[in-house]
mmCIF file of C-alpha atoms in Angstrom:
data_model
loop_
_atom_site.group_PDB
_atom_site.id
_atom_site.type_symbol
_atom_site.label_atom_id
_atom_site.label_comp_id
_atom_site.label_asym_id
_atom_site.label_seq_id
_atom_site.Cartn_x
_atom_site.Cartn_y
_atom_site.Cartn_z
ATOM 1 C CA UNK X 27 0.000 0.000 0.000
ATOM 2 C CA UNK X 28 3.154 2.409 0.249
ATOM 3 C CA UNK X 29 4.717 3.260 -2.742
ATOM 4 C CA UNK X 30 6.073 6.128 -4.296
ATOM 5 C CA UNK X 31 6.410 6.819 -7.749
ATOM 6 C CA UNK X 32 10.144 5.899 -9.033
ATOM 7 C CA UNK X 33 12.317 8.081 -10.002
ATOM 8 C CA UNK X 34 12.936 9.576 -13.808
ATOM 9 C CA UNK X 35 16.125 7.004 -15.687
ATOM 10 C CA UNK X 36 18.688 10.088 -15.266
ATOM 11 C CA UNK X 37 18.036 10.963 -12.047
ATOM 12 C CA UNK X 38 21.045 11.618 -10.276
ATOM 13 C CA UNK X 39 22.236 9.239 -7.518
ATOM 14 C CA UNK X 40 24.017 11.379 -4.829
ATOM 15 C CA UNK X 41 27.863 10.127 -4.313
ATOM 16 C CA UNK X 42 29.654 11.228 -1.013
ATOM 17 C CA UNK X 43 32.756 13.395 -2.008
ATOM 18 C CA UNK X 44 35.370 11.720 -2.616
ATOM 19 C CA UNK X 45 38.553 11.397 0.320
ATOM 20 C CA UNK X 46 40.682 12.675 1.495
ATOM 21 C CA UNK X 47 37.875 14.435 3.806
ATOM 22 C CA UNK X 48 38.056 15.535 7.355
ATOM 23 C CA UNK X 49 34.643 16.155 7.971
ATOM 24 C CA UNK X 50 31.046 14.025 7.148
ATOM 25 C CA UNK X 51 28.199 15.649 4.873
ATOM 26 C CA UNK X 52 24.966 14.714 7.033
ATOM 27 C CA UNK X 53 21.580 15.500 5.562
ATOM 28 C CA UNK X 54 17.947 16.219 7.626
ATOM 29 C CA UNK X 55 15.288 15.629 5.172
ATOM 30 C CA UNK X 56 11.921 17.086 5.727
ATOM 31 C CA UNK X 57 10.621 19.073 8.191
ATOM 32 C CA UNK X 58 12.563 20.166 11.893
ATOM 33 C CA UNK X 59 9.969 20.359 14.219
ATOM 34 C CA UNK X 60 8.572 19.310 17.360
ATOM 35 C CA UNK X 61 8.067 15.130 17.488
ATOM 36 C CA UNK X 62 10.164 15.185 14.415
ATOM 37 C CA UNK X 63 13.140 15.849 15.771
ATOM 38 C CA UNK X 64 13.871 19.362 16.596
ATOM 39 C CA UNK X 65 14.779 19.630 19.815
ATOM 40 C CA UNK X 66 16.885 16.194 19.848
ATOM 41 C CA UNK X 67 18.611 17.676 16.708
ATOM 42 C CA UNK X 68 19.682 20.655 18.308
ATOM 43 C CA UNK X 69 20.947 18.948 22.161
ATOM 44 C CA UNK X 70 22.594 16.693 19.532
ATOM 45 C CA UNK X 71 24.634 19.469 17.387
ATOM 46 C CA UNK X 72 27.084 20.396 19.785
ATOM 47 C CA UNK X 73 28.666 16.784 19.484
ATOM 48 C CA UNK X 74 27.278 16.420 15.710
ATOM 49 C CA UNK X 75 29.529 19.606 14.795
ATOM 50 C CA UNK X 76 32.510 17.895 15.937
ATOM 51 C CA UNK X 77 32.374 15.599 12.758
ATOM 52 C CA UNK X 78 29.861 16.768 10.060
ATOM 53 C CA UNK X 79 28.357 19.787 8.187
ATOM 54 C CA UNK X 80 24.496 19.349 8.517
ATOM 55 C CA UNK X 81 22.462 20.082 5.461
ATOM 56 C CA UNK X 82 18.810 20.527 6.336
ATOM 57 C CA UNK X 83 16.912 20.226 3.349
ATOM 58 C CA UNK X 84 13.183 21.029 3.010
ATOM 59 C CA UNK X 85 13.247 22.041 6.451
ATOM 60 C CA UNK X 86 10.347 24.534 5.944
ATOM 61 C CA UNK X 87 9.897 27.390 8.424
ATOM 62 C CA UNK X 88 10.777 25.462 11.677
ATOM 63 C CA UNK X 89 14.090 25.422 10.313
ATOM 64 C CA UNK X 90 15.344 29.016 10.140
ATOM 65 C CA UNK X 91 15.692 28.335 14.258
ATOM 66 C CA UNK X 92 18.827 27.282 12.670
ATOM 67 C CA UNK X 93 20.038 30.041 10.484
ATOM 68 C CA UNK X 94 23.116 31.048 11.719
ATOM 69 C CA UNK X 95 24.281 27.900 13.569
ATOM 70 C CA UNK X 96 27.845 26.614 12.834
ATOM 71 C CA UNK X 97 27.961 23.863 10.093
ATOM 72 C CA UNK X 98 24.347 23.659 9.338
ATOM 73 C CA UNK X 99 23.214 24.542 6.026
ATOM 74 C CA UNK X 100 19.345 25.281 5.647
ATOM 75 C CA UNK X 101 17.061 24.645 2.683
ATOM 76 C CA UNK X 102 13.581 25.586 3.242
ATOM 77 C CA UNK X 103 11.663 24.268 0.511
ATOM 78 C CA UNK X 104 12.019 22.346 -1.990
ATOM 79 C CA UNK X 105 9.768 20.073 -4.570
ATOM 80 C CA UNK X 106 10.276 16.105 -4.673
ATOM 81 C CA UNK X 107 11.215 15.883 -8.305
ATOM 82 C CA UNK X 108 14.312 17.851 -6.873
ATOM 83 C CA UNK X 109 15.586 15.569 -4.146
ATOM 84 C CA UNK X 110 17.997 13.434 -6.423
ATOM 85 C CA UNK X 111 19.423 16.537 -8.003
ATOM 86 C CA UNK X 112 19.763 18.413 -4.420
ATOM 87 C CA UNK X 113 21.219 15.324 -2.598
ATOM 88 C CA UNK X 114 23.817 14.991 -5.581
ATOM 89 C CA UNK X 115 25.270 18.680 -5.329
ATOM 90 C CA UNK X 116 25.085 18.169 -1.685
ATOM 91 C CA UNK X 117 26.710 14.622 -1.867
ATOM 92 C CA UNK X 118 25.691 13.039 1.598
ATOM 93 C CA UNK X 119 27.236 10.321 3.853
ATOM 94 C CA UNK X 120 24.345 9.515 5.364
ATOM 95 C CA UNK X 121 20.906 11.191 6.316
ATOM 96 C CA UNK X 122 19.586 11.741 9.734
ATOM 97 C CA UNK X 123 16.118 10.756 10.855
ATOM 98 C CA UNK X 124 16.066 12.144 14.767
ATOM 99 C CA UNK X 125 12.046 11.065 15.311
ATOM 100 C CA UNK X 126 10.991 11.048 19.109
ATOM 101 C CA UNK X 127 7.443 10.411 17.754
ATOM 102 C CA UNK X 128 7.393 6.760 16.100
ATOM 103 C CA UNK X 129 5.813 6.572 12.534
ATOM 104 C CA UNK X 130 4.124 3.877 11.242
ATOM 105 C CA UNK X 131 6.041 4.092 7.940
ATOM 106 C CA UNK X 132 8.439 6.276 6.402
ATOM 107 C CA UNK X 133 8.012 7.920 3.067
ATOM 108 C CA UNK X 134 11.774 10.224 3.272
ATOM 109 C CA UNK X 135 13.187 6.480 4.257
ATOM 110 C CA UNK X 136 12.271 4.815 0.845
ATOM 111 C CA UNK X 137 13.448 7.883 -0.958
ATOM 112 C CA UNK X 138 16.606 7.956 0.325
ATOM 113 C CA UNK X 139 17.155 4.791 0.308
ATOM 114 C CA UNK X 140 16.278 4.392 -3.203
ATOM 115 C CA UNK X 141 19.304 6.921 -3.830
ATOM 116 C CA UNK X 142 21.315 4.296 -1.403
ATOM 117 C CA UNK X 143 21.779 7.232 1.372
ATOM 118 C CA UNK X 144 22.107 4.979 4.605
ATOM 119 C CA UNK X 145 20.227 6.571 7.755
ATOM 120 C CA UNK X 146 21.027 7.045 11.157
ATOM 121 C CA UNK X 147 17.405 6.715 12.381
ATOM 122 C CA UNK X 148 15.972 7.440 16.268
ATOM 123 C CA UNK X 149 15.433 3.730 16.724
ATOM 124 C CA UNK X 150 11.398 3.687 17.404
ATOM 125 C CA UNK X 151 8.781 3.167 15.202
ATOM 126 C CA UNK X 152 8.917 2.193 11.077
ATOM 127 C CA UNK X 153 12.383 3.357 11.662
ATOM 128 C CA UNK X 154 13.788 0.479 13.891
ATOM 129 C CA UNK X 155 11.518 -2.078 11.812
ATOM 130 C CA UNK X 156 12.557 -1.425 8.310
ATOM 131 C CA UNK X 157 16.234 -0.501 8.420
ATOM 132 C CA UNK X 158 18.574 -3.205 9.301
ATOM 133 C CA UNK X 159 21.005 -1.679 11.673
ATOM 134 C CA UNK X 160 24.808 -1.470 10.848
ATOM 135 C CA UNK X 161 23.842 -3.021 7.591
ATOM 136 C CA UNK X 162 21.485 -0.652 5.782
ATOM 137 C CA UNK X 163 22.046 1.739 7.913
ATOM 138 C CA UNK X 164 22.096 2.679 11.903
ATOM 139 C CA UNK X 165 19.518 2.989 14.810
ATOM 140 C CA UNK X 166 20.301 4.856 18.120
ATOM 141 C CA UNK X 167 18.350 5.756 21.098
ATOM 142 C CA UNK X 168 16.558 9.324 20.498
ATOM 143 C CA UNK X 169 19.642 10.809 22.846
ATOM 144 C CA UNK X 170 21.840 13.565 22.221
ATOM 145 C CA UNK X 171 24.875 11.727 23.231
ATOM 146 C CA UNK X 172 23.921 8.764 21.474
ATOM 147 C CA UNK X 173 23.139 10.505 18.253
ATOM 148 C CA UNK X 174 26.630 11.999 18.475
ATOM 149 C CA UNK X 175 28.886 8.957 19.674
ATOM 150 C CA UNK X 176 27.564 7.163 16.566
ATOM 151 C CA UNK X 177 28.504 10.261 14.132
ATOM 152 C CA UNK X 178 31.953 9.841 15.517
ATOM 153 C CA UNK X 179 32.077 6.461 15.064
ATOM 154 C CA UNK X 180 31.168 6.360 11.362
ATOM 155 C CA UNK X 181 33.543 9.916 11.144
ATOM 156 C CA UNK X 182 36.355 7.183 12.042
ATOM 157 C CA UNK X 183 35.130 4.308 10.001
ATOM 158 C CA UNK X 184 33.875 5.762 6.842
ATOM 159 C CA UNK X 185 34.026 2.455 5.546
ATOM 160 C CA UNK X 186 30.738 1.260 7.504
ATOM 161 C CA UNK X 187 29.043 3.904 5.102
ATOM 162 C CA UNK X 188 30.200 2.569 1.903
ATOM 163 C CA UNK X 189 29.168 -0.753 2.756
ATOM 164 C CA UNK X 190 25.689 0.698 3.881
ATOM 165 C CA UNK X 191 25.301 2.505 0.899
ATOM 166 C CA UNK X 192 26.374 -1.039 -1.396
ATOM 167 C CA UNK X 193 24.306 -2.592 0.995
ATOM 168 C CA UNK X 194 21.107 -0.128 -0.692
ATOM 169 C CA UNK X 195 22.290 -0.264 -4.141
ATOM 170 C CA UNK X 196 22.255 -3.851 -4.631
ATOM 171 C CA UNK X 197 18.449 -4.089 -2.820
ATOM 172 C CA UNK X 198 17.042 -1.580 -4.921
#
């Protein structure tokens, strides 16, 4: 009963950029607000800073709380038929998906996904039942510290993300 139309034949497939690199390219999809992740995105930044620029795309109003933060980069709109286009000039290592509120699916999942950008994903909900953790991606306790102790773990291993991201290119 989920599905969502597939993406045009030349649609771009985002690529992280290539090494050497000192710091990860994170990306928020969808809206920063209350429930969907907000406030555990912003205890989290402090540590997240450490290791990534954040790119918050489509963040819609909620997100200019951000303007001006160090190493977060804010898109407020944008229109689907964009995404692969934005998320290939952007060139993610991963995506985060900070929920405290569970969902009982995940539409942003399949999409990126389907442009094999592994998640790390508040481990509740659709979230912690559809990706497989360390595989496909990562799941962490909605916690500031635990969001960022896994950031700086895959900062030091960037290897666990290209085997995440293989791991999505040869399901899809």
């Amino acid at each position: 009963a989920h599905g969502l139309a597939p993406w045009p034949a030349d649609a771009p497939v985002p690529t992280p950029a290539p090494a050497p690199r000192t710091r990860l390219r994170l990306v928020v999809p969808g809206r920063v607000r209350r429930g969907k992740g907000a406030e555990l995105l912003h205890a989290a930044l402090p540590e997240l800073r450490k290791h990534a620029d954040i790119f918050l795309l489509g963040a819609g109003a909620e997100g200019e709380q951000f303007f001006g933060e160090a190493n977060v980069h804010v898109v407020l709109q944008y229109r689907r038929e964009e995404l692969p286009a934005l998320l290939a000039r952007i060139r993610p290592d991963a995506a985060l998906l900070l929920l405290t509120v569970a969902e009982t699916f995940s539409y942003t999942l399949s999409e990126l996904n389907s442009l094999h950008v592994p998640a790390v994903a508040s481990r509740i909900g659709a979230l912690a039942e559809r990706i497989h953790d360390g595989t496909t991606g990562w799941l962490v306790a909605p916690e500031p510290q635990a969001v960022g102790a896994l950031v700086a773990g895959l900062a030091a291993n960037p290897a666990l993300i290209e085997s995440a991201r293989a791991q999505l290119a040869a399901s899809s």
